[in-house]
PDB file of C-alpha atoms in Angstrom:
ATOM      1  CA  UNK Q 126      75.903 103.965-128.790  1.00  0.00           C
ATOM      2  CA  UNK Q 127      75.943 107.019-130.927  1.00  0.00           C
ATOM      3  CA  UNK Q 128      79.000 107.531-133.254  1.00  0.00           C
ATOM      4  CA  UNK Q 129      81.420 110.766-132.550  1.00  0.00           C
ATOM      5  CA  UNK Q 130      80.851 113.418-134.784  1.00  0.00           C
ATOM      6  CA  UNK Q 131      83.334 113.515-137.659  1.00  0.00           C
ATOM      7  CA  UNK Q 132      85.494 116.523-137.196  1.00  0.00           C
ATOM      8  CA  UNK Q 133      84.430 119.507-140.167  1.00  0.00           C
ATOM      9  CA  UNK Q 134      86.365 119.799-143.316  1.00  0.00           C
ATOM     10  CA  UNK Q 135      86.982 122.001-145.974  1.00  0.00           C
ATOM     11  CA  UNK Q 136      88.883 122.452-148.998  1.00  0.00           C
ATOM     12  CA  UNK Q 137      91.806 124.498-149.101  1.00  0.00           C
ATOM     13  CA  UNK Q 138      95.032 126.062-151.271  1.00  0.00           C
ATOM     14  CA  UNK Q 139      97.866 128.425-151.159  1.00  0.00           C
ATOM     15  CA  UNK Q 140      97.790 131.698-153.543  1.00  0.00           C
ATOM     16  CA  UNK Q 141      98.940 134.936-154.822  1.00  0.00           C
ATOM     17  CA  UNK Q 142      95.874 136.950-155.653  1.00  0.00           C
ATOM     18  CA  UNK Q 143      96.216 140.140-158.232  1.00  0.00           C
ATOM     19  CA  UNK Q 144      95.247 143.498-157.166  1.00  0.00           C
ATOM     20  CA  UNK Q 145      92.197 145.072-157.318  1.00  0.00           C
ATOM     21  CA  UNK Q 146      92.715 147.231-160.456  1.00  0.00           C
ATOM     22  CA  UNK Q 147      94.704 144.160-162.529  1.00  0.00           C
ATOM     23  CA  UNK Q 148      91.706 142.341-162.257  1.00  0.00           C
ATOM     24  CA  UNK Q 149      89.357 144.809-163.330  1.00  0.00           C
ATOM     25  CA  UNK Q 150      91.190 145.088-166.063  1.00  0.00           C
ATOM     26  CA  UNK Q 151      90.518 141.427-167.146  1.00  0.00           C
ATOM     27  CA  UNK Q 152      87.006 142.198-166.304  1.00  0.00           C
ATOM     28  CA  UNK Q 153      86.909 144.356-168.480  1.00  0.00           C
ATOM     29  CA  UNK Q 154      88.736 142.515-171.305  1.00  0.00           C
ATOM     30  CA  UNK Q 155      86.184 139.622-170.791  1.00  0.00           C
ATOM     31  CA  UNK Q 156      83.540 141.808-171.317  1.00  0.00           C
ATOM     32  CA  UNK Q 157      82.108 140.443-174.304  1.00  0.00           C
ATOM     33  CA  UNK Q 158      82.668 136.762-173.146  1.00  0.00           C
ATOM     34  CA  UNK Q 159      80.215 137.553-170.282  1.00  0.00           C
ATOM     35  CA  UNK Q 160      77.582 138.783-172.469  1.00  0.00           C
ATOM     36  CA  UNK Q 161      78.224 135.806-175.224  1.00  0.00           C
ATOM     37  CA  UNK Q 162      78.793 132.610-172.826  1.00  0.00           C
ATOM     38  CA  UNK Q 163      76.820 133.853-169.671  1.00  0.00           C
ATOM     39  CA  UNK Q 164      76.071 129.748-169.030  1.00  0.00           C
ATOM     40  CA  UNK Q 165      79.348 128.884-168.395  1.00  0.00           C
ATOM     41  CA  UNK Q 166      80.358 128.624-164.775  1.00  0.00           C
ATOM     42  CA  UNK Q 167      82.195 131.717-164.042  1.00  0.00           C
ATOM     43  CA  UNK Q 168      84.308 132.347-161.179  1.00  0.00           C
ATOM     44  CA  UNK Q 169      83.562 135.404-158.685  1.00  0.00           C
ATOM     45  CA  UNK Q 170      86.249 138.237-159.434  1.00  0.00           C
ATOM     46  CA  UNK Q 171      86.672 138.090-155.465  1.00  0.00           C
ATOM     47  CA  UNK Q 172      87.830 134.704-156.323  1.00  0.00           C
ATOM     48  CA  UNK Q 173      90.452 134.663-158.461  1.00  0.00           C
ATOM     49  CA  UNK Q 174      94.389 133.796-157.996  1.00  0.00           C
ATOM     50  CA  UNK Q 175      97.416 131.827-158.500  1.00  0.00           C
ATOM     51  CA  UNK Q 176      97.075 128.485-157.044  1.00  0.00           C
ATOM     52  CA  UNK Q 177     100.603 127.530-155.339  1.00  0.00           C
ATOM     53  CA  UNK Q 178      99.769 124.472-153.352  1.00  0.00           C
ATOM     54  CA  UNK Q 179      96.604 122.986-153.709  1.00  0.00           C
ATOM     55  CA  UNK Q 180      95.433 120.863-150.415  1.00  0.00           C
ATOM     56  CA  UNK Q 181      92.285 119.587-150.492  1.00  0.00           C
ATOM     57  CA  UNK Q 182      90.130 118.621-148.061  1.00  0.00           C
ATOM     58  CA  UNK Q 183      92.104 118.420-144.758  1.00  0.00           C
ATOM     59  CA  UNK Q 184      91.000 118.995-141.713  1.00  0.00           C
ATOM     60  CA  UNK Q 185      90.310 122.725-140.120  1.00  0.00           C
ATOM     61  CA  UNK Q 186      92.530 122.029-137.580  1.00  0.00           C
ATOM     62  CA  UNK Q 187      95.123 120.851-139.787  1.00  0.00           C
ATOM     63  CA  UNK Q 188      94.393 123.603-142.091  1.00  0.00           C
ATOM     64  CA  UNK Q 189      94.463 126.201-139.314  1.00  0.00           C
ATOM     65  CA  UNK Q 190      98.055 124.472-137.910  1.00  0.00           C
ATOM     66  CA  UNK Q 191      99.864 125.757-141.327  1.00  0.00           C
ATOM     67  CA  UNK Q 192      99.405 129.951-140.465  1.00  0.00           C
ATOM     68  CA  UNK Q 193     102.556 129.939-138.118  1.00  0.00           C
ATOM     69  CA  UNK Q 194     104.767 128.342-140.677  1.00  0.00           C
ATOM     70  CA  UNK Q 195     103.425 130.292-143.472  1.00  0.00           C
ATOM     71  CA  UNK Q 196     103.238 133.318-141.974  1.00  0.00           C
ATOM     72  CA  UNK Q 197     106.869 132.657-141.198  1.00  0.00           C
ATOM     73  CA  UNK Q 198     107.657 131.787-144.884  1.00  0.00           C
ATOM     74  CA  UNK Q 199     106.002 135.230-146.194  1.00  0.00           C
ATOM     75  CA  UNK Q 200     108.451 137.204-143.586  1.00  0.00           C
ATOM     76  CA  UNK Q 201     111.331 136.044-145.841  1.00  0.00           C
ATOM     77  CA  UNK Q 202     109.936 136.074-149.692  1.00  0.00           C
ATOM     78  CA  UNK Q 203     109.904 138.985-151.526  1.00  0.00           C
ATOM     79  CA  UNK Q 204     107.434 140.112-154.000  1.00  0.00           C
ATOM     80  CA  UNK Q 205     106.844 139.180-157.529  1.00  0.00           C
ATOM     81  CA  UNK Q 206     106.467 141.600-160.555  1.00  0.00           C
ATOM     82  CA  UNK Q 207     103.724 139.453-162.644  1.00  0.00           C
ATOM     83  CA  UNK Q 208     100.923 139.951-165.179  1.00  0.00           C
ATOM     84  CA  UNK Q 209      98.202 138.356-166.790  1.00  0.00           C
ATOM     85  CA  UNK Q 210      98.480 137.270-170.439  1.00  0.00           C
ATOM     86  CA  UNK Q 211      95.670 136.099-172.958  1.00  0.00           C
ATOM     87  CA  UNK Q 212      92.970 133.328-172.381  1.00  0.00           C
ATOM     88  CA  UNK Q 213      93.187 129.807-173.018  1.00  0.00           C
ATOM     89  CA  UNK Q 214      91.756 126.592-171.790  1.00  0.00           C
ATOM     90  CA  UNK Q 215      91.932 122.855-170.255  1.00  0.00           C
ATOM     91  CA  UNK Q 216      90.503 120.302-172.216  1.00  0.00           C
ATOM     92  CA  UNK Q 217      87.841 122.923-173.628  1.00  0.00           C
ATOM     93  CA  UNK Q 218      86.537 122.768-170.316  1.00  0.00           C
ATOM     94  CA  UNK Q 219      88.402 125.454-168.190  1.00  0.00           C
ATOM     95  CA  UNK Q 220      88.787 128.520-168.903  1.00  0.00           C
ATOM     96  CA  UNK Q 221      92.249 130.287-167.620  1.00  0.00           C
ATOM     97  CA  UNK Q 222      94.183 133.682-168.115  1.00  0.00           C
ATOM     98  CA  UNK Q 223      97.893 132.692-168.307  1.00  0.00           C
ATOM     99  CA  UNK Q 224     100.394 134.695-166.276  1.00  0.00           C
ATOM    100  CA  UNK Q 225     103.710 135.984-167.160  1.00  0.00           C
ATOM    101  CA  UNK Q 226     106.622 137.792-165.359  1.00  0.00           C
ATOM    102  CA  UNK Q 227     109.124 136.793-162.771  1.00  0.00           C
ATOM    103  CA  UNK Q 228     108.252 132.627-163.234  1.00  0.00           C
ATOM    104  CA  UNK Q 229     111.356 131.678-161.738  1.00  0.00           C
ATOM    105  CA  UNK Q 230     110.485 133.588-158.410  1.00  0.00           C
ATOM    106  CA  UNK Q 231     107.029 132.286-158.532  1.00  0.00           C
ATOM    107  CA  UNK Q 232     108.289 128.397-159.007  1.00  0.00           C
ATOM    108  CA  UNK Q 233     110.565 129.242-156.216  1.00  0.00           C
ATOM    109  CA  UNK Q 234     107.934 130.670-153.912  1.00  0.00           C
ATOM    110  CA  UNK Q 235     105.872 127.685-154.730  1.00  0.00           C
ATOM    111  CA  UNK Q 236     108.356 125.235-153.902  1.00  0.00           C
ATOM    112  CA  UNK Q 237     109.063 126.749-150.410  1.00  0.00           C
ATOM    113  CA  UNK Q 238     105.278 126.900-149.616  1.00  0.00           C
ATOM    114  CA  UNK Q 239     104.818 123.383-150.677  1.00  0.00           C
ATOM    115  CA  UNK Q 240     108.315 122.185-148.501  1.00  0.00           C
ATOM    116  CA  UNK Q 241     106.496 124.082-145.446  1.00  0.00           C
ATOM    117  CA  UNK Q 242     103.417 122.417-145.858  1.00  0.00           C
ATOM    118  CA  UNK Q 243     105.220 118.987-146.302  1.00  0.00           C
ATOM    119  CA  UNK Q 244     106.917 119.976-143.018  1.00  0.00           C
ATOM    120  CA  UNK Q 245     104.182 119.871-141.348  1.00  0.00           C
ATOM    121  CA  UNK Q 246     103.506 116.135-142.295  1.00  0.00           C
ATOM    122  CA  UNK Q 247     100.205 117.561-144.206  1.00  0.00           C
ATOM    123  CA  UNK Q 248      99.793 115.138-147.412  1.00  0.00           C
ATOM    124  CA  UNK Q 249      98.384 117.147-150.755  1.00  0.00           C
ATOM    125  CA  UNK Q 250      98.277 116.147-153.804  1.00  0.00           C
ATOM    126  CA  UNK Q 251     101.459 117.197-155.528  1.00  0.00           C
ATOM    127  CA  UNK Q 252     100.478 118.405-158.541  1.00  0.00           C
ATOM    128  CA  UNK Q 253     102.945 120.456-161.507  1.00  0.00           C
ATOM    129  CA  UNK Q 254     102.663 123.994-161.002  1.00  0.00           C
ATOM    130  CA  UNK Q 255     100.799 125.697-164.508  1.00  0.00           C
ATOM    131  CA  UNK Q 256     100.771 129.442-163.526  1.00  0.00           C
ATOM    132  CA  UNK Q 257      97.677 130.602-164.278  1.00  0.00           C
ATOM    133  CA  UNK Q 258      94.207 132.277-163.477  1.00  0.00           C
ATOM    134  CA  UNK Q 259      90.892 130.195-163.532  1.00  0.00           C
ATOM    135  CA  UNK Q 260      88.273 132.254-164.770  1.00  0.00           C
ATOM    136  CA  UNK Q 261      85.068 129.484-166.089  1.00  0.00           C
ATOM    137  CA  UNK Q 262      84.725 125.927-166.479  1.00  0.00           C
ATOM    138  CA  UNK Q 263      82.412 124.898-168.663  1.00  0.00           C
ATOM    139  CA  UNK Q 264      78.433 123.078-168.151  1.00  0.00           C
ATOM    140  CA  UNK Q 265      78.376 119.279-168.733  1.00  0.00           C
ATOM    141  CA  UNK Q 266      78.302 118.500-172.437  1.00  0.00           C
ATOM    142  CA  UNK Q 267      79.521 122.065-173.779  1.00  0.00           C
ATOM    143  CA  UNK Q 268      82.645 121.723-175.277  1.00  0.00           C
ATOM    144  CA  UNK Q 269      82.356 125.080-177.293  1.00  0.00           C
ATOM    145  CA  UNK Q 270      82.102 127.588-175.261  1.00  0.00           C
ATOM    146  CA  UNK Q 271      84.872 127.573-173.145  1.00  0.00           C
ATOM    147  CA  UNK Q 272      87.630 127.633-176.442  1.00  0.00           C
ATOM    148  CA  UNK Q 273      84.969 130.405-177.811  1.00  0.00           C
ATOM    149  CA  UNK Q 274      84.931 132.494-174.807  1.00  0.00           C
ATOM    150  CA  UNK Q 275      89.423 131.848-174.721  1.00  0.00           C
ATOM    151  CA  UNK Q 276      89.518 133.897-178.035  1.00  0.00           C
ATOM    152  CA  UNK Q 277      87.982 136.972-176.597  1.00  0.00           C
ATOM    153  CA  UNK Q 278      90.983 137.437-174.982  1.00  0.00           C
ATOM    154  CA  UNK Q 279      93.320 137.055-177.634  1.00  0.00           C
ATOM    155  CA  UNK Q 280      96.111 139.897-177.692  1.00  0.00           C
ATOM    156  CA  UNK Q 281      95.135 140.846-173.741  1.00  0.00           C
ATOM    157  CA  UNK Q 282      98.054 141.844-172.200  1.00  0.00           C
ATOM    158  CA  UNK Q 283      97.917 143.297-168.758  1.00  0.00           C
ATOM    159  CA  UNK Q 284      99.849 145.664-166.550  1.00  0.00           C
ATOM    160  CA  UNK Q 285     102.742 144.391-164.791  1.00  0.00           C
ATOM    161  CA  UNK Q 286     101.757 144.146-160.925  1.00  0.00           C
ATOM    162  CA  UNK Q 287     103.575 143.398-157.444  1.00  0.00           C
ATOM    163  CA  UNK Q 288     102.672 140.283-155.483  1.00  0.00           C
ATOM    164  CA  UNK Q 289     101.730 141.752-152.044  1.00  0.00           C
ATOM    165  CA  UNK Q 290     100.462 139.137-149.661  1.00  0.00           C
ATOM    166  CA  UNK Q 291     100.883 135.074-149.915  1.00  0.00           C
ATOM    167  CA  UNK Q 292      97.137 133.520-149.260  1.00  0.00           C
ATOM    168  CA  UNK Q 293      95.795 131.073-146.774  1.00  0.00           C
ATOM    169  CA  UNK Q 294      92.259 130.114-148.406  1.00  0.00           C
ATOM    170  CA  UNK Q 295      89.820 127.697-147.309  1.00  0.00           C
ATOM    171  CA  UNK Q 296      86.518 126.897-148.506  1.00  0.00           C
ATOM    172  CA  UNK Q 297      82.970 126.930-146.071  1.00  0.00           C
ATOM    173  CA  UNK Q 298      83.131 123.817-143.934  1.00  0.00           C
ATOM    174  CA  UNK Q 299      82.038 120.640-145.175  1.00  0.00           C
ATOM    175  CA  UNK Q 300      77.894 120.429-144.561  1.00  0.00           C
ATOM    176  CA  UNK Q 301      77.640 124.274-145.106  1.00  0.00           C
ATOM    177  CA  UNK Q 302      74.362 124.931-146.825  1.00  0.00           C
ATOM    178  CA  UNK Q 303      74.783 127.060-149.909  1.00  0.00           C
ATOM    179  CA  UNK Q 304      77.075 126.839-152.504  1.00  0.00           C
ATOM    180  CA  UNK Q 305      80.801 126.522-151.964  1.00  0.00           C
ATOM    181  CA  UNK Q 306      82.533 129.848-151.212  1.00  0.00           C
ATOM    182  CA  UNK Q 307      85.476 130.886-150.704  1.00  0.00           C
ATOM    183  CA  UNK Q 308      87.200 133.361-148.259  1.00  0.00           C
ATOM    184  CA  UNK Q 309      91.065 134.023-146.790  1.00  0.00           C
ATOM    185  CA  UNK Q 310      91.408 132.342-143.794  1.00  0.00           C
ATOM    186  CA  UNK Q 311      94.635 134.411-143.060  1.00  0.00           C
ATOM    187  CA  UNK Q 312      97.091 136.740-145.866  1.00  0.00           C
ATOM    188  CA  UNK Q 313     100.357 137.511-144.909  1.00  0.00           C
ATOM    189  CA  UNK Q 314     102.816 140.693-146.578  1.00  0.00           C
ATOM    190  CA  UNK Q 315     105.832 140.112-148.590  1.00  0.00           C
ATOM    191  CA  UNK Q 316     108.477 141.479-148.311  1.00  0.00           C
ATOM    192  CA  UNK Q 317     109.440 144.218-150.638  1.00  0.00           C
ATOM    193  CA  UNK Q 318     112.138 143.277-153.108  1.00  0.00           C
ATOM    194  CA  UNK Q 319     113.322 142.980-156.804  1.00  0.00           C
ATOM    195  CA  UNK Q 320     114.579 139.743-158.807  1.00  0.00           C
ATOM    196  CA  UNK Q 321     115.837 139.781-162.284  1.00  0.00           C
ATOM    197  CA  UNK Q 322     112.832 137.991-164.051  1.00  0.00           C
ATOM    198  CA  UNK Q 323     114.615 134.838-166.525  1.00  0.00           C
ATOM    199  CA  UNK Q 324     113.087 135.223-169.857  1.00  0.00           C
ATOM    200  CA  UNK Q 325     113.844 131.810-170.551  1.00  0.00           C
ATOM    201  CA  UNK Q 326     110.898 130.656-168.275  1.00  0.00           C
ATOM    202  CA  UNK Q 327     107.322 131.109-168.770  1.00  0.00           C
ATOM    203  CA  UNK Q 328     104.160 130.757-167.759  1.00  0.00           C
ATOM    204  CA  UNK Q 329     100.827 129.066-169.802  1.00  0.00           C
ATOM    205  CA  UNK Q 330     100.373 130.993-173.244  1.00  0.00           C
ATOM    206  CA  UNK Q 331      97.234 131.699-175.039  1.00  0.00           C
ATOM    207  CA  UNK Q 332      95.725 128.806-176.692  1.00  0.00           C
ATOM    208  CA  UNK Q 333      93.815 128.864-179.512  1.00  0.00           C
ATOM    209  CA  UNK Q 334      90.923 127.359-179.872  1.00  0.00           C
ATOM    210  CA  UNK Q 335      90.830 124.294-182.759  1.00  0.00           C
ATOM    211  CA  UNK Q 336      89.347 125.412-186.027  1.00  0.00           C
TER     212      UNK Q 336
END
């Protein structure tokens, strides 16, 4: 008796993504970090955001049952003024712009997407929210490059930006030949509005890398 298939998986999270022209801005800043450190792992442009709720791998039907309530949940947020600050890094391993802005309105928005998801009796891991952008990680016994590359950034500031959509994302299905990619599986507009940012919150700063 042959076994049912197992149903097809992928990994998935919830994001803000900066626009087109922020980003190519931290392109450009990383400039020489490409040319220095082109072994470390470096994340597609396309790819980069603000992780909200991180899922996992779930099911694409579970994954695909979260755009009503989500799309819901954008319908009533507004946007976010943000920008991306300096470099820094994990455990000299990842490599991360940090973000700055309205952080109160972006641990807000994160808590409602992760209630909605919870909502719909989808387990994640729940994980503290550390605004911020990954860029690299580093290759397995480098430890230098990453905190090398985190100092080319050093005194980046970038242009304050709106938020515009909230991002459904979701990884090739499980058994996909070829590397993992990445691609929306839906986006849905904020609503236009201002907050007052609180200065008294904030976002990861620059970390310099040990002497």
């Amino acid at each position: 008796m042959t076994e049912p298939p197992q149903p097809a998986t992928q990994h998935a999270f919830i994001a803000l993504a900066p626009p087109d022209d922020a980003k190519n801005e931290l392109a450009h800043a990383l400039g020489p970090a490409y040319a220095a450190y082109p072994d470390l792992r470096w994340n597609r442009i396309e790819d980069w955001h603000i992780t909200l709720a991180f899922l996992g791998e779930l099911p694409v039907p579970t994954v695909q049952r979260l755009r009503s309530p989500l799309a819901d949940l954008a319908a009533a947020r507004p946007t976010l003024e943000l920008s991306l600050l300096g470099g820094g890094h994990f455990d000299e391993r990842v490599l991360w712009s940090g973000v700055e802005g309205d952080l109160e309105g972006l641990h807000e928005l994160a808590e409602a997407v992760r209630a909605r998801v919870r909502d719909c009796h989808v387990v994640f891991p729940e994980r503290l929210l550390r605004p911020h952008l990954t860029l690299a990680r580093a290759r397995r016994y480098d430890d230098a490059s990453v905190p090398a590359a985190a100092a080319c950034l050093d005194g980046f500031t970038g242009r304050p930006w709106q938020t515009e959509r909230l991002h459904l994302v979701g990884s090739t299905i499980s058994g996909h030949p070829g590397p993992r990619r990445y691609r929306d599986i839906d986006a849905w507009t904020l609503i236009t509005g201002e907050r007052d940012p609180d200065p008294k919150r904030s976002g990861l700063r620059p970390v310099r890398p040990r002497p």
